[in-house]
Every structure is written in structure tokens, then in C-alpha cells.
Amino acid sequence: MAERILDVKNLEINFHTYAGDVKAIRDVSFHLDKGETLAIVGESGSGKSVTTKSLMGLLANNAEVVGGSVMYHGQDILKKSEKEMQNIRGKDIAMIFQDPMTSLDPTMKIGQQIAEPLMKHKKMEKKKAWAQALDILKLVGIVDPEKRINEYPHQFSGGMRQRIVIAIALVCYPEILIADEPTTALDVTIQAQILDLMKELQSKIETSIIFITHDLGVVAGMANRVAVMYAGKIVEYGTVDEIFYNPQHPYTWGLLNSMPTLSSTLLEAIPGTPPDLLDPPKGDAFAARSTYAMKIDVEQEPPFFKVSDTHYAATWLLHPDAPKVTPPTEIIRRQKLFAEMSVNKSVKA
Amino acid sequence: MEEKIKLNPDSFEALPKAEELDNEKIAAPSLTFVQDAWRRLKMNKGAFISLWIIVLMLIVAFGSSFFIDHDSLVKSAPNYANLPAKIPGVPINGFNGKLKVAGEWVDEYKQNNISSDKYFVLGTDYLGRSLAERIIYGTKVSLIVALVATFFDLTIGVAYGIISGWKGGRVDNVMQRIIEIISSVPSLVIVVLMLLVLKPGMTSIIAAIAISSWTTMARMIRAETLQLKSQEYVLAARSLGESAPKIAWKHLVPNLSSIIIIQTMYTIPTAIFFEAFLSFIGIGISAPETSLGVLLNDGQKNFQFLPYQMWYPAIVLCVLMIAFNLLGDGLRDAFDPKTRR
Amino acid sequence: MRKYLLKRVFYMVLTLFLVATITFFLMKLMPGTPYSNQEKMTPQQIQIMNEQYGLNKPIWLQYLIYLGGMLHGDLGTSFQYSNQPVSYLISSRIGASAQLGLQAMIFGVVIGIIIGSFAAINRNTWIDTLCTILSIIGKSVPNFVLAVLLQFYIALKLGWFPIADWGGFSYTVLPTIALGVGPLAETARFIRTGMVDVLNSDYIELARAKGLTKFGIVYHHALRNSLIPLVTLIGPYTVALMTGSMVIENIFSIPGIGEQFVKSITTNDYPTIMGVTMLFSAGLVVVILLTDIVYGIIDPRIRLSGNGD
């Protein structure tokens, strides 16, 4: 087993608002191994971004960590002071943001923007930092970097800017890279380029990635493991194959069902909207939108049921007493493929 | 992990389907744009109090027309000259007819042999006229100047801005050059020149202020019109063959209304300031007419010995300015779509 | 860039020409004569005066002479102080006004930036509320009221500064404050709004994610981005300072242009009025051009498009 570098346990985060406390993150646990890519998937407002911002210590002022721990190198990040966090941010844990059009300072040369973390964390002087900035610009595939290092963000296209944002994040060779929907704001063709670049760089500088997205299609090619979030909780997690081909939670079914595939003829939307986290529903938060809801779903919260060593899902459907239900046809098709794959694997072995 | 699970025999029965779309219901009642802005304005305490202060001042200033007329106000009564404030039943020095002269509180009313039942709540000026009455009348004059000037500023600015933005092309270009030229002359210079040519007085001040200040409004309206022009609903109206004036009135003006209202709220205090400024340096409204600026000018001359004569009109002027500025800020926040979340 | 500059300079000259023309003819329309303030004069005396000032020539000739003189920096002769050229009157007084205006501008802008950014950084706290209240008051209290109060309470009662007149630096303190409070309040409001926007922007979050200190973020990223648009306000500030100087110089008896302007208005001294009008307009036009150029230099987004043509 690989070294475990980040361990999030029972994280709970509330937002204080005028209307009351929004329970944005409710008992979330996950971990990250060295060199792997973990994807956190969920629709807007499910708490993906809040989770990762808490890892960076970048939560908004009205957010409060109510409970839980985030262990990183044997220390709880949540207990660190702002000063201590400043030394971790950008150096050990770095972040790529969603919109490259707005995440670069319009009035600063990009060379300086890339050099800043080096000057802060490695105490480099400006000249040396710029030299290293030039190297990383080459690495992220900026053409003619000697000239462009002196340019300003508005002189770059969206895809190029995201490459620069990636360069800023990676310039200190961080252990963990958090990518918050890094391709959402980009054209589809550019998306693929950026994803390829991230994969390539990951192997070069040996970083672990937490990849946040609402787009399952992006996940398939990027991630080793996937955690599915809904209404501030993780509802299912497992390896990519397990989530894609042997999903157990009705919400994961819904997500997969709403994703276009080669064979699908009809995309099905998940009915309804996510629950109000000011007053989260009792039991399984997804019950109100699920066609498979059972009485116990609105009474008690489902625990995680083990599917395999790496695969857990929080749904009452996995309880031994639960009636067997028939998933949507697309899911049945996937599960059949999964069965074939595991047969193949065992044959090969 | 499973220790706290309590299962009932019917736990795994399917849930009836009916309640599933319950959470799509929108909780808050929908509000129109104006209702929403009004609700927001009410939440802004400073702006809301300012609104009431302004309403109160308007009522007092204009309501006074029935009680205070100009002719009796200009009559001087030398025996009452320079009396400090005396309010019935208020035994505080400074409001009981006493004035600090050389460090001592002296009852000026007694010294001047004025009958003890004579009261001037804010004292009198150097000609023995009630300061309270003059301030109320002066506020009225200042408000009239400001409101009328703002009205013209608004009419010219909005019309000019809409035409310039709507016509576009060469017309817009020429109109913008004109604005550029006008606004590169300090408005003060325009006002002064206007006042020199026209006969000094209320009308000239109104004209001068209106002529020098409409360019800001015109610029803002033009910029917004340019944006609105390419909006789908305006394009739709155009392609349906509606006439330009009708589109302007039905589609542009309502959408420009928030900008117009906010800008108006900022123009009024500017106009109040200008009137006071001009009268203060003696080229605006001048005695025997009264305005806040005239009162300040009168008061300033005796400030060293009779500070109340300047303090009272100054306070009224400042409160008026603060109220309009706060209300302007409040309206801006209430209407600004950027803060609408 | 050069083409743009040439175009701008052309419009400047055109503007000043129009101002000169309009001022000239307005002055001719003015009621009252320069002599109406003086003792009774005989018709002969008036005749002589008219000849001396060139007032007996046809108006169009007077206009041409006036324009021609202006090209040589000759603004005519003051009616008020006999035989004093207006250009001398102005040049002998411009120093005081310029110093006062510059001091007030620096005072207002610097303090305004400090207060505004302080409010934005501590947004929605009592500090923010205090700064907001102060700037509303600063915006609302007319500078001449403030000037009278400062003069009376600080200079006369406390004796900290001279009451009036013009001399060393101590003479400039109170007028500078009175004149600078308007720009100060405006700057504070402007910077607060701008910086709140900037602090909420994605690039500030990225700067935080880089591990920069709070000070580093404000100094290197937030301040620069919120200061750039402030340049556009220098034009309006200049207008406010010119206006303010008329009354502030009067209250503190400062021998400056503003005080002269008021004097010449009350004495119908047309040549001086026209001269000061031209001076104010020229000053404003130049300031606007300069701020546009400066804005283009310090904002990289505009700099590029400027090089484009």
C-alpha cells in the first residue's frame, strides 16, 4: 500500500448566515495516498469546494469548522495558525482554481506571479526565482517563454492562462495539488489539453492530486479513486472502475445516467433539487429525489456498507434486509461489464 | 458501525412517491424589482432614516409657506437684533436667552429690555429677524433651487444621453465631443459666467447649475443606453417596427430608472452645495433674499461673537447634505444588480 | 499613440479657443461697466478710459486683438488695478494657489487611500463603519463651513496655527485641510469600494493560496489594483480644488488666483475674469490629458491597446 499523506476524518463545517447555520459539510472522511489522484464528484453546492478550501485554510470568514481533523504529516491542519498555514499553502499544498480568466492579477507580469511563491517559500531572490519561473513555463508548454514571461495576463488566451495558473501551483513542487474544476471554464478541446498536461506533470513532479469536478466524464481518464458527494456528505467512494461500473448508491446511478455515453440514447436528469442545508433532512439526504427511497431512508442515516476493500457506499439498499431493486438499464449494462472485467482479471491472474 | 441502527419491520418498504418534488417549491415570494429595492432600502438604517429626515425637511420647508411670508421676513426690527436662542422651558445656557460674553453668561433679553414672554427659539440675526423663520425659509429656497436645477439637469441629461447612445455613429461622436468640451471647462467657471450675464437671483442660479452639471448624467445614460440597445428585448421591439420614441419610453427609460434615481440623489446635494457656495461668496442669492448660503454668509461675519448665527444654518445644511448622500448610497446599494444576490 | 496624442492636443486647443470666444462675447453682453463701481466720472474721462483699454473699437476687432494677444501670453490689462497686466496679476498669485492645491490634493488622496483601504480590509467591522461615517461627513460638510470652523476653533481659540494670511508652512495647514477634506472623503469611498471588489476577486484568493502574508497580498495585489482607477478622479478633484480655492483663499486671505477671481467678479474686472477663466480651463484640460496618459502607462490592459495604433 502506498503512503497515506492526507487523512480527513469526520470533517464538519458550518456557515453562519443571516438565516441560520448552513451545515455545508457533514461528517466527511476520506484519505489521499502518495502519487494518486482522488476525484471528488458532486453537483454544485454539494460541498466539494468547501472541503478542499478547508484543507488550504482558505475558508470564508463566516465558515466554522465544527468538528473533525485533517491529518497531514502527523499534524492536524485545522489546528494550525494562519501564519503556519501560510508556510504550507503554495509550498506543500497548492491549488488550481476554476476560472483562469479571473484568477490572475491583471496588473502583474506573469513572471512575477509565478516567482512569488518561490520568493516566499524558498527565500529565493528575484532573479533566481524568475529563472525558475521560466523553466516551469516551458514545462507547462508556453511557447516562446522568454518573451511571454514579461507579459500580462490579458495577453494570454484562457487555455494559456490556465497553464500559467498550473505553473504557479506547481512551481514549488507541492506534495498535494488541489484542482478545483480546472477545466470547467475552458473549451472542450482545451479541456483535454489541460488534463493531459496535468497527468504528464503529475508523473514528472510526483504530486498527489485532489480533483474536484461535477463532470464524471473528466474523472474517468484522470482519477485513481472517486468520492461522490451529495448534500455535504460522501455517499459512495471506490476506485474509478468500481464507481463507474459497479455503482451502488442511487445518486451515483443518477449521475452516471445523466452522463452521455456512446451507447446511451436518452439522458436522464435527476429530478428535483438538492436539499436545503440550513435544515438537512433526516436520514438519507437523497431520499427525496430517489425513486428507490424506502421508509428507513427518511428515518435514519445510512452507514457505509462495504462493497469491496476499496469500495463503500452509504445506502440502505445494501442492507441485507433490503429488498433487491432493479437499477436503471444503463447501470445494469455497466455492472455486466464490471462482472466481465473482474472475470478477465481473475483469469489473467 | 451498525450498533445504533434500529430496524422496524416496515423499514424497507418503498416510500410513497407523491412528496418527491416538494423541494422544488420556491420558498420566498417573488418580488418585483421595485419591491425588492424598497425592501433592501428599508434594511439600510442610515438611508431609511435619511429618507424620513428629507421628507420631514420638505414638509417643514414647504409647509411653512402658509405661515412665513417673504415680506414680513425682510422687515427689520432693530430692537430685537442679535438675540440668542430662547426656548420656553429650557433652562440650559445657550437656549435660555443667555449668551456668553467675555466668559460670562449674560441674559441678552433682559439687557435689551425685551418683555419676558418674547421667545426666539433659534435667536435673531443682526436685523432682529427670527433666525428659525429665516432658516426654514432659506431651506425652502435652497431646496427649490436644488430640486428645479436637478429637474432640468435630469431632463437634459437623460434626453441627450438616450439620443446620443441610441443614434450612435456620427451623431454620437459629435454629441460626445460636445460633452467633452463642455466638461473640460470647470463647472464653476460656467456658473460664474452665467451669473455675470444673467441677472443674479434664483432663476440664474438654477440655470447656471443645470447647464453646468447635466454632462455627468448624459454620459452615464449614454453608456447604459449603448448596452441596452443590444439587449434582445430592445432588438425584438425594433424588429417589430416600434418607433424609436416609443421604444425609448417603454423599454429604455424603465431600465434606466435606477441609474436616473441614483444619479439624481447625488445631483441634489451637489446643487445644494453650489447654491450655498455661490451665495456664500456673494455672487448667488443675495440679501434681502434668503437661502442657506446667504444665512451662512451673514453668520460668518459675526461668528466670533455670535457663533450660533452660523452654527444653526450650517447644521441644517450639513444634515441636508448628509441625508441626501446617505440616501443616494442606500439607493445605489438597493438598485445595484451587482449586490443583488 | 502619437496619432492619439495629436488628436487629443487638437481637441484641447479647440476647447480653449471655444472657451476664449464664448467668454469674450459673454463679457460683452454683461450688464454694468467697469466704471460703475468707481466714483462718478465725466464723459470725457470715460472716453479716455475707453480709448486706453481699446473699448471704442468695433467688437470684432477687439475680439481679434484679444485672441492675438493671448497667443503671446498677453491677457489684457486689469480694470481694477490700473495698468497692471492680467498676466502679471495671475503669475504673481499662481504660486500660492498651486502650492495650496497640490498640498490639498496630496493630503486628501494619501489620507483617503489609507482610510479607504483600512475600511476595506476590516470590512463590516466597527472600523469600516467609522470610516464610512467619516467619509460621508467629509463629503457632506461644505469646505467653506469647515474652513470657518477650523479658523475659529483651531486658529483663534487654540492658537495652533495662524488665523489667516500667507507665509510659511504653518499658514498652509488649515487651508490645506479645509480644501483637502472633499477629495479625502471621495478617495476613501472610492478606494473602499474598489478594494472590497478586489479583495473578493479570484486572483486575491490565488495569492492567498500561494501562501503570501496578509500584508503582502494587500500591498502587492490589492492596493495596486484598486489604486489604478483612482487616477481618473484627479480631473474632477482639480475642478473641486479650483472651486474650493475661491472661497478658502477668501476666508484665509491667501493671495491666490481664487481670491483674485472673486474680487474681479465683484468689481466687473472683465479682463481678469477672462484671464482666470482661461487659466482654469487650460489647467483642467492639461490635467485631464495627463491623467489619461498616466492611466495608460500604469494600467497594462490599456497600455497594450494604446500601442496598437
Short mmCIF file of C-alpha atoms in Angstrom, two decimals, chain C residues 16 26 44 53 61 94 104 149-150 154 157 165 173 175 184 206 212 216 223 236 242 248 260 285 288 297 302:
data_model
loop_
_atom_site.label_atom_id
_atom_site.label_comp_id
_atom_site.label_asym_id
_atom_site.label_seq_id
_atom_site.Cartn_x
_atom_site.Cartn_y
_atom_site.Cartn_z
CA LEU C 16 -9.64 76.52 -25.27
CA LEU C 26 -20.38 86.84 -22.74
CA GLN C 44 -14.51 112.78 -21.17
CA TYR C 53 -8.47 99.91 -22.98
CA LEU C 61 -11.61 93.95 -33.80
CA ILE C 94 -0.38 81.45 -9.06
CA ALA C 104 -4.62 69.67 -0.53
CA LEU C 149 -14.91 76.39 11.92
CA LEU C 150 -11.23 75.47 11.68
CA ILE C 154 -8.20 75.81 15.90
CA LYS C 157 -9.31 79.76 20.14
CA ASP C 165 -2.57 85.37 5.62
CA VAL C 173 -2.06 73.80 7.27
CA PRO C 175 -6.50 75.85 4.37
CA LEU C 184 -10.15 62.84 1.02
CA LEU C 206 -4.95 32.63 -5.64
CA LEU C 212 1.52 35.12 0.81
CA GLY C 216 1.91 41.00 1.02
CA LEU C 223 -3.57 48.07 -3.40
CA PRO C 236 -12.70 66.02 -11.00
CA MET C 242 -10.27 75.26 -8.19
CA ILE C 248 -10.95 79.04 1.04
CA GLN C 260 -8.49 87.31 -7.17
CA VAL C 285 -7.67 70.36 -19.94
CA ILE C 288 -7.29 65.56 -17.98
CA ILE C 297 1.03 53.93 -18.55
CA ILE C 302 -4.80 49.91 -21.64
#
